[in-house]
Coordinates of C-alpha atoms in Angstrom, one line a residue:
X1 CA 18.0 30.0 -35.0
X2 CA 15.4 32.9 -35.5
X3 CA 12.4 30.3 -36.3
X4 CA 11.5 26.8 -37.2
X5 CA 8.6 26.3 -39.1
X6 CA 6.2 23.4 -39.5
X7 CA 5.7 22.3 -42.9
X8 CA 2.3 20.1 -42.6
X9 CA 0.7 17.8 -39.7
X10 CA -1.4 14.3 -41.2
X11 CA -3.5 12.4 -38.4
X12 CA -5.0 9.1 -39.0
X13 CA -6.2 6.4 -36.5
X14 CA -3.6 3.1 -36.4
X15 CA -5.8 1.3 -34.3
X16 CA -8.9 2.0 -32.8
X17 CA -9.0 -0.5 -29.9
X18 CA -8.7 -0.6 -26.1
X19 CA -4.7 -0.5 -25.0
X20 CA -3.3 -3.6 -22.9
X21 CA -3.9 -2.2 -19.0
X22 CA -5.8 1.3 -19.6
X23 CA -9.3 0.6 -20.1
X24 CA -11.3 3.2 -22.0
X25 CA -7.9 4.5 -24.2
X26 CA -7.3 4.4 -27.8
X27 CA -4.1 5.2 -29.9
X28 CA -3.6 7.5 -32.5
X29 CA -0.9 7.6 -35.3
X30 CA 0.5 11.0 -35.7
X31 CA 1.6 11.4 -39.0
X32 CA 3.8 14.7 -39.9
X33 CA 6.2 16.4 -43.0
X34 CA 9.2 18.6 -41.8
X35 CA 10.5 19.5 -45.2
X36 CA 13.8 21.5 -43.4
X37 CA 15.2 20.0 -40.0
X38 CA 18.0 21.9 -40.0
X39 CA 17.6 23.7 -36.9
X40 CA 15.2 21.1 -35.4
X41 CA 16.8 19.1 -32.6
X42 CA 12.9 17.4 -31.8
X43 CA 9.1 17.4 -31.8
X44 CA 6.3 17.9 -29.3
X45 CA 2.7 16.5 -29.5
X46 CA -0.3 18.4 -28.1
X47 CA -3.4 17.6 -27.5
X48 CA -6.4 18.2 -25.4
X49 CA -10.5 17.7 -25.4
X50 CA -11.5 21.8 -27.3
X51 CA -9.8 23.4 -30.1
X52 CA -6.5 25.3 -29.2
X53 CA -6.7 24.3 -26.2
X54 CA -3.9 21.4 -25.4
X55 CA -3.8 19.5 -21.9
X56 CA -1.2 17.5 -22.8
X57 CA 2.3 17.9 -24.6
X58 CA 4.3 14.8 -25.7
X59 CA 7.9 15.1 -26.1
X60 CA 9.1 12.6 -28.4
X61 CA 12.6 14.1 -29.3
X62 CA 13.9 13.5 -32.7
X63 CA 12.6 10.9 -35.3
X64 CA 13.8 9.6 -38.1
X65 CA 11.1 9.5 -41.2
X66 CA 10.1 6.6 -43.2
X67 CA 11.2 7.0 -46.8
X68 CA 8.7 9.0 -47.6
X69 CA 9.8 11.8 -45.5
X70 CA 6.6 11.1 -43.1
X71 CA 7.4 11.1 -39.3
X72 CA 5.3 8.7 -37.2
X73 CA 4.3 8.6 -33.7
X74 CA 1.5 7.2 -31.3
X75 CA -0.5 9.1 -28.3
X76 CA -2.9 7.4 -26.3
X77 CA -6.0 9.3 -25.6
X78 CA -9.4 9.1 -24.2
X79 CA -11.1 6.1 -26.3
X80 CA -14.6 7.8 -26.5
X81 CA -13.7 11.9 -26.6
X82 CA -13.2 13.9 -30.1
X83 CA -9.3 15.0 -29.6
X84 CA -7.7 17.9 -31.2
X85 CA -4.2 17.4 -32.0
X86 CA -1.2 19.8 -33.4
X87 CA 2.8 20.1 -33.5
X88 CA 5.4 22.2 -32.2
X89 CA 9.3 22.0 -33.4
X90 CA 12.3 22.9 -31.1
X91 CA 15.9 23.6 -31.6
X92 CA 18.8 22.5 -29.5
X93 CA 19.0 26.0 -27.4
X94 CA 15.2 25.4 -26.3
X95 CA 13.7 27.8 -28.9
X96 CA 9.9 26.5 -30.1
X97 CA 7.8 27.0 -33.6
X98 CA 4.9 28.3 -33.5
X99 CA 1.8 25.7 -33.1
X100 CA 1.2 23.7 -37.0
X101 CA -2.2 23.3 -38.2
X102 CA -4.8 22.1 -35.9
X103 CA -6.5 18.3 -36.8
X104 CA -9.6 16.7 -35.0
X105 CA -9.5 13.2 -34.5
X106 CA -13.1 12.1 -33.7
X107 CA -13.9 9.4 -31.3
X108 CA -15.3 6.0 -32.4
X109 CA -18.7 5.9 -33.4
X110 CA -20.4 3.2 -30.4
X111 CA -22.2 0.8 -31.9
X112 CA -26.0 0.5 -31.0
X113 CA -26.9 -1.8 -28.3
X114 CA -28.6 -5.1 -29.5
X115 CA -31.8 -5.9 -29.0
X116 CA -33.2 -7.6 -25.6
X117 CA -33.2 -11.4 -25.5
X118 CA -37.1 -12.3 -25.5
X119 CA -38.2 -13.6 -21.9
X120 CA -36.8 -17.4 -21.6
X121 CA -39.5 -19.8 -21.4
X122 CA -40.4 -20.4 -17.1
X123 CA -38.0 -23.2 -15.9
X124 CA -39.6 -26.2 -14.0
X125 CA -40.3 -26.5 -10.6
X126 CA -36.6 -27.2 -9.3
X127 CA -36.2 -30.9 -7.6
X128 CA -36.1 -30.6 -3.4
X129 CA -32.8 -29.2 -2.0
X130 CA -30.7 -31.5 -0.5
X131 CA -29.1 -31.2 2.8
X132 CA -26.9 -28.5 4.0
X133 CA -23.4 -29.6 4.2
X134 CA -21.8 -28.6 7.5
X135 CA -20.0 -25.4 7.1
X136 CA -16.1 -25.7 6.9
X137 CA -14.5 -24.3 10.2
X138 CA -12.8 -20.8 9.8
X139 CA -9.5 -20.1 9.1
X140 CA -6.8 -19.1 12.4
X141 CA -5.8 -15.7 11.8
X142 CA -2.4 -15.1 11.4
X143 CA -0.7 -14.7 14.7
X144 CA 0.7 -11.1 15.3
X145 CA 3.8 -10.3 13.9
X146 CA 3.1 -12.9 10.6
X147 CA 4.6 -11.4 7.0
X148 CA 2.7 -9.6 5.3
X149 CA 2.1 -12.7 2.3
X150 CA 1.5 -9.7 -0.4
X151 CA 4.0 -6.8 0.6
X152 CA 4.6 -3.7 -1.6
X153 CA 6.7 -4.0 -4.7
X154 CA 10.2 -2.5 -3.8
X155 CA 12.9 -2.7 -6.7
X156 CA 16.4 -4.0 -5.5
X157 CA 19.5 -3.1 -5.0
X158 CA 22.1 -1.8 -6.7
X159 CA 19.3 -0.1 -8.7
X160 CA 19.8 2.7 -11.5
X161 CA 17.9 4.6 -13.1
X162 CA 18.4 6.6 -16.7
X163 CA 16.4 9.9 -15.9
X164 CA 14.7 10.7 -18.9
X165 CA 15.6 7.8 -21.2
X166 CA 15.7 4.6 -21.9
X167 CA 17.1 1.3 -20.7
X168 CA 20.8 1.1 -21.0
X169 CA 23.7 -1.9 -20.4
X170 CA 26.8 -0.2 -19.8
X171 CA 29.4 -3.3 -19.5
X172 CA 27.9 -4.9 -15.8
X173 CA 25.8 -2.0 -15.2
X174 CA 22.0 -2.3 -15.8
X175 CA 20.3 1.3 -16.2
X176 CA 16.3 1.1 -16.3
X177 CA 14.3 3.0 -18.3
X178 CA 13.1 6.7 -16.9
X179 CA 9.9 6.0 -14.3
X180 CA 8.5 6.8 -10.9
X181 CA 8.7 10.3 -11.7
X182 CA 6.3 13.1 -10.4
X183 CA 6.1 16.4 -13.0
X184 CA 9.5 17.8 -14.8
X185 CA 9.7 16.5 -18.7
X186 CA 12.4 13.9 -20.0
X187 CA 14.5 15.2 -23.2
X188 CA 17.8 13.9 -24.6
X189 CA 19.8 16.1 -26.3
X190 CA 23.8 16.2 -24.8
X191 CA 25.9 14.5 -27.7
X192 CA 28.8 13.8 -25.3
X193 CA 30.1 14.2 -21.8
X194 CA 33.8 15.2 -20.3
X195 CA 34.9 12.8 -17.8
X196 CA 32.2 10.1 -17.3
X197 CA 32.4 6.9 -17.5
X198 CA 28.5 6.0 -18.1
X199 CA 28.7 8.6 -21.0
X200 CA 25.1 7.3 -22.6
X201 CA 23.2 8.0 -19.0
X202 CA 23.9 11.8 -19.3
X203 CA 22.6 12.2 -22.8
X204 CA 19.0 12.3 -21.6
X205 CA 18.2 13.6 -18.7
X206 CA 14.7 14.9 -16.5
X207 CA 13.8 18.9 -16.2
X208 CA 11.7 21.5 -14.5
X209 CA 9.9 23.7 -17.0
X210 CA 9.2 27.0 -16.7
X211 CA 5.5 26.5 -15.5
X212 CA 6.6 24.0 -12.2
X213 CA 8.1 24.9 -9.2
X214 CA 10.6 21.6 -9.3
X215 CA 10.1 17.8 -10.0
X216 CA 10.8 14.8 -8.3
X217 CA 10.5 10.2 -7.5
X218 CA 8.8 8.2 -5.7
X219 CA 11.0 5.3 -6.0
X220 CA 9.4 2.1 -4.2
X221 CA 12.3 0.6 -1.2
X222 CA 12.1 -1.7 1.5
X223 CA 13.0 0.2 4.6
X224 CA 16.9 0.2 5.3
X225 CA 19.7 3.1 4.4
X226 CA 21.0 3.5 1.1
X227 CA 23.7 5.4 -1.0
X228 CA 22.2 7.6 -3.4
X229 CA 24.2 8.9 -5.9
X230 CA 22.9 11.5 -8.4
X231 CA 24.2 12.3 -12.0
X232 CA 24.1 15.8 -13.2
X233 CA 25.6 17.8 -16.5
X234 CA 24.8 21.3 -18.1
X235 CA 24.7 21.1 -22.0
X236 CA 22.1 23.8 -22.3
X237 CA 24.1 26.7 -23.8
X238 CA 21.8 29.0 -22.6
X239 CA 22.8 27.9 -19.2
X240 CA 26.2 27.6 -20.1
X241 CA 27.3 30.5 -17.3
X242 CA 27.2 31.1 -13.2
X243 CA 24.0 31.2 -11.6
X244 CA 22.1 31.1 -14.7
X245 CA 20.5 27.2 -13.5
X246 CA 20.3 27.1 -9.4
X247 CA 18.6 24.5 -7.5
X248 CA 18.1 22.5 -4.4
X249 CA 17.6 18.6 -4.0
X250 CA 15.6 17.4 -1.0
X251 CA 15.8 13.7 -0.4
X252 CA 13.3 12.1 2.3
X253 CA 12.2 15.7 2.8
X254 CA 15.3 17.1 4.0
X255 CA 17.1 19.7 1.7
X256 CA 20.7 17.9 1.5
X257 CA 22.1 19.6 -1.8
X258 CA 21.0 23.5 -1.3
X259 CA 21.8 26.2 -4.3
X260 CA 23.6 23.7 -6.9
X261 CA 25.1 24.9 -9.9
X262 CA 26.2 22.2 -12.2
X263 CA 28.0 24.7 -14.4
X264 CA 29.9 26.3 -11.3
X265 CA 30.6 23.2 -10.0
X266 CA 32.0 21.4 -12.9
X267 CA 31.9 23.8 -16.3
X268 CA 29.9 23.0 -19.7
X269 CA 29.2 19.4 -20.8
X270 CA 31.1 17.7 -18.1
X271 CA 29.4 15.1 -14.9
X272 CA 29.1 16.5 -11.9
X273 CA 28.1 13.5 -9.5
X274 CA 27.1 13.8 -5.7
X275 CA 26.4 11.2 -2.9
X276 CA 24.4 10.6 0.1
X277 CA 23.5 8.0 2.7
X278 CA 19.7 8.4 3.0
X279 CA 17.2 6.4 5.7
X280 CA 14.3 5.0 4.0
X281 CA 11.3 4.0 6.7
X282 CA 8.1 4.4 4.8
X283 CA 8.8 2.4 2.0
X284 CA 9.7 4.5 -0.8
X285 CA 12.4 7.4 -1.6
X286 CA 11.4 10.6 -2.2
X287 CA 13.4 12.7 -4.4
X288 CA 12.4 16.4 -5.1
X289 CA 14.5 19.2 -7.1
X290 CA 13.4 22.7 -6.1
X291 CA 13.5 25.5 -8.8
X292 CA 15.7 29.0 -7.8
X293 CA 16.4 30.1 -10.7
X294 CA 14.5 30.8 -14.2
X295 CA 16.0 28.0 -16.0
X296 CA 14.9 24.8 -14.2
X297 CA 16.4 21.8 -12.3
X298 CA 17.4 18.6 -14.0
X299 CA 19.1 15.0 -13.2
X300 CA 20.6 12.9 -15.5
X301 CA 20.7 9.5 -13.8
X302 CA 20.1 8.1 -10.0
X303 CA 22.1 4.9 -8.5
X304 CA 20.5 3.3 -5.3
X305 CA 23.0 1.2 -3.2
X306 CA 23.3 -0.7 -0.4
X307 CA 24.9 2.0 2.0
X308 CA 26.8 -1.5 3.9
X309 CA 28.3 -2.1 0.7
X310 CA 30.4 0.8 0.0
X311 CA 33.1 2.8 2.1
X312 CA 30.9 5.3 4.7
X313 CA 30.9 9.4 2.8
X314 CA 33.4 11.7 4.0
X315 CA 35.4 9.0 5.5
X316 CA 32.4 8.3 8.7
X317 CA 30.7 11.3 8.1
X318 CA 26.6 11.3 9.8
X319 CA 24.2 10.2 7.1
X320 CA 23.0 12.4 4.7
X321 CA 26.1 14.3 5.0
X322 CA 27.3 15.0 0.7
X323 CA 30.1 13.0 -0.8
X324 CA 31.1 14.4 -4.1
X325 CA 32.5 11.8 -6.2
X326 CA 35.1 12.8 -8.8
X327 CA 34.1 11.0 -12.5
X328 CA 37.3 9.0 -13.7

């Protein structure tokens, strides 16, 4: 595909209100026209507080239109700033239109104030106090050691997670939606996978652009060790050769996956899945994928275990040492 051009960009507010759980945020409707999706395999919002210049890019994949032809979306944005908003196209090897027509969407006009109350008449002389109750007795702290009676949320185990899509239910298997991620974008665009049997969880997946250095989770844990066991496939064509999309994956801060190469390691469109046992002591697991290469890391899909639950890697290897798991 040489180009993909944007046929027309319509904005118009949907609701003008504050959102459930973010105070001072509106939502805007994005209405657009593609006349010729051909070559167009999704959509990116941008937007930002000045003209041309966007802070933020939404990537909401492909849409279907209404019968009209118009596609629809919703951004939240600053309830009380003017926003400037415009569309980009992309095809299915990464190439990008150029930005559409710019539209300003202007903040909510606040209403004036209303008028001070008049003084309230002088209230009467109140009636003598009565006596002081004696003061309740304080309460015994909690002797050392106690439970903490509002620890940390921690998700449980087995827990899995659908990097860069939604929730999925894959026979007993529960996927959650894409979340606890720090940086990379989440994009969908592999149409089918050799050799895995949770084909839907590698049709989305969570990036590196070019702009980062890597990406990575905070994923919320009660201390204990765990099997982690990360999904990876290459459907990008133009990474569809050897060394063309090199990374490292650091879990708890310790590099245990150095230089991978999903296409070396397991060829175009097909899972390559590898396993750890990890130690978790501050409460959360941290998950980071390191960019070597131009073309930037990704992750399809993350399972947490129980490590006690399932045979030891390598047959009793140390923990953290790699197990790589061979899809059915």
């Amino acid at each position: 595909m040489h180009s993909i051009r944007m046929q027309g960009i319509r904005i118009v507010v949907a609701l003008a209100a504050l959102v459930p759980g973010l105070a001072g945020a509106r939502v805007e409707e994005i209405r657009w026209q593609q006349g010729d999706t051909t070559n167009v395999a999704g959509f990116q919002i941008h937007w930002g507080l000045a003209s041309r210049s966007y802070s933020s890019t939404v990537d909401i994949g492909m849409h279907a239109p209404d019968p009209d032809g118009i596609y629809r979306f919703d951004i939240t944005v600053p309830d009380t700033a003017d926003v400037y908003v415009a569309m980009t196209a992309y095809s299915a090897e990464d190439l990008q239109s150029e930005l559409s027509n710019e539209r300003l969407r202007a903040a909510p006009a606040v209403p004036e104030p209303d008028p001070p109350a008049p003084d309230p008449e002088p209230e009467p002389d109140p009636p003598a106090p009565e006596p002081e109750p004696e003061p309740e007795p304080e309460p015994e702290p909690d002797p050392p050691g106690a439970p903490d009676p509002d620890p940390p949320v921690s998700v449980g185990v087995p827990y899995r997670l659908n990097a860069g899509g939604p929730a999925l239910s894959l026979g007993s298997e529960t996927w959650s939606a894409d979340t606890f991620a720090t940086g990379g974008v989440g994009r969908g665009t592999i149409s089918s996978v050799t050799a895995a049997e949770d084909g839907p969880v590698y049709q989305t997946f969570r990036y590196g652009d070019r702009d980062s250095s890597g990406f990575g989770y905070e994923i919320p844990l009660a201390p204990g060790r765990y099997r982690v066991v990360l999904h990876f496939a290459e459907g990008y064509s133009g990474a569809a050769s050897v060394g063309e999309r090199v990374f490292d994956v650091a879990l708890e801060g310790a590099t245990l996956l150095g230089g991978l190469d999903i296409f070396a390691a397991a060829g175009f469109s097909t899972a390559e899945i590898r396993s750890f046992d990890v130690d978790v002591v501050d409460g959360a697991l941290s998950i980071f994928l390191t960019r070597i290469t131009a073309t930037g890391p990704l992750v399809s899909g993350i399972e947490i275990l129980d490590a006690a639950s399932v045979p030891p890697p390598g047959g009793g290897a140390p923990p953290g040492a790699p197990l790589l798991l061979s899809p059915q």
